[in-house]
Every structure is written in structure tokens, then in C-alpha cells.
Amino acid sequence: MKVVKYARWAFALLLPLAATTGNAVADAVPYSYNATGVGAPSWPLFLDVNETIKIERKGSGSSTYWQLKGTGSTASFWGDVDNYVNLGSDSVKYQANFNSAGKLITSIGSTSLSNYLEIKGSLPAGTFGNTSWSAQPEQLLLSAKLLDINPDNNTPDYVGTYGGFAVGFKTKFTGGWAANNPGLTGGSTGENLWLAGLSNGFLDLVNALDGNNGNGSFSSLIGSSKTIKNVVSVASVPVPGAVWLFGTGLLGLLAGRRKAAGSRQPLRNLGNEALASEG
């Protein structure tokens, strides 16, 4: 199957759900995991598919580092499973910098490095919970800094990884319509960004960042530069776990889409075949 077709559904099923060994998709048991300090996505959220990540080697000698840049333009804003809209004139981009050990860094030598997320676009009128909004013009919808798993210990830490399938970052909101809307954030000042991908290149990236020396070093897996396509990103807005509908809600959405499509394969096989696909 084409990875583009099922990346959205594989992410919806496999990231927020866990089950018994060998039967993860079929069991579909919600699981409030905490992957290396990064919480699971929750409503509302921005979801973008078909993104491209470019990873480049920068600097030289002891000042060598790797810069990840992601871009996309197929974003949706999800209030909940029955309330989602496609963004107009949308643009999603993010950047993260890593040292040779695969740890997120904010500087290398005398050079300061920026780790950020930025989502722009227009937003149709909608409702989430008790909060409603009129149509929003093209604007900055969300901006945030990407943080390591323990930003207060003054040392770079590994980013969060989950199941060899996704990479997560803590975030600190820096602006945008969503971040400045109390009805959406519940007073939160940041949440998380999750990147998921099904290609071999993305799985190598996740393995390189998980701290397992058996998977090889960050530099040996990524090399000097690499482009990875068909990446899915989910940027959450509210306090983690405030609304536990992400897993069951998207599972219901998937069921509805499958019913409408009619000819799609059974749920039990969807995640396994998607994971077998390559970008």
C-alpha cells in the first residue's frame, strides 16, 4: 500500500494506542504513555501529512552538528473527532538541532541554535468545547520552542521516542492564535509535537535518537545529509491528557472513513501493512 494513503491512519492507531504483544492494532486498548518525558497528543491539535524532512550536517570538527528541518502544507485543525477543518494557505515548518550523540542542543561552540515549530494559515469558523470562533484570516496560528525532555537541567537530553515509529518534543508556546486563546489552551503554556513516519529513513532516525547504542550513532545512520518524505506531524495545544479522546476518537473516525470507503481492508491489518510500506 502507498504510505501516503495510510500514514494518517497508522499514526492515529499506533501512536496513542498500545496493546498486547503481537496484536497491537486488533486489541486497540487506549494507553496513556509517557515516551521519554513527552506526553501523548490530546485535543485540540494541528495535524499535517505528507511533510518532508531534510537533515543536514553542519559545522566541522568538535563543532559538528545535525540540523533537521521539516516543511508541510496539508494541515488540518482538529477540535475533536466531529469537528475538524482544513487550513487555508497553510504552512507548517519546524527545526531541531542535534549533536553527534543524538541529543537536542541549543548551541554548538559559539553558535546559538534555534529549535522551533511554526504553523500558519487561515481557519474557518468552528467550536471546541465551550469555545467558538469566527473565521480567522491567514495568520500565525501557533509558534513554539522545541525543548529537550528536561530543559531545566542545563544539559542536552535525548528527545522522546515511541515504539520505533515516532519522535516527540516538548514545546513552549511563543505565540499564535491558538496559543493565545484560553478556551483552547486551558492555561497551558506548551504541550508537544509528535513526528511520525513509515519509511526506512525515518525509522533509522527514530532509532538513532532512542539512546540505544545497538542501533548505531546518529552520525552513522543519518550521514552528512538525508531527505525523508511522507512525515506526519501532530502539534497539540491543551494540557496533556485534559481530554482523553485522541485514541478512541480517531479510531472512531477511522471506522467511519472505512465504512464510507467500503473496499478498504480490515482494521486488524491496516497498521501492519502501513508499517511495511516505504516512502
Short mmCIF file of C-alpha atoms in Angstrom, two decimals, residues 83 163 245:
data_model
loop_
_atom_site.label_atom_id
_atom_site.label_comp_id
_atom_site.label_asym_id
_atom_site.label_seq_id
_atom_site.Cartn_x
_atom_site.Cartn_y
_atom_site.Cartn_z
CA ASN A 83 -15.01 18.99 14.38
CA GLY A 163 7.82 2.36 19.54
CA LEU A 245 -10.47 11.27 23.24
#
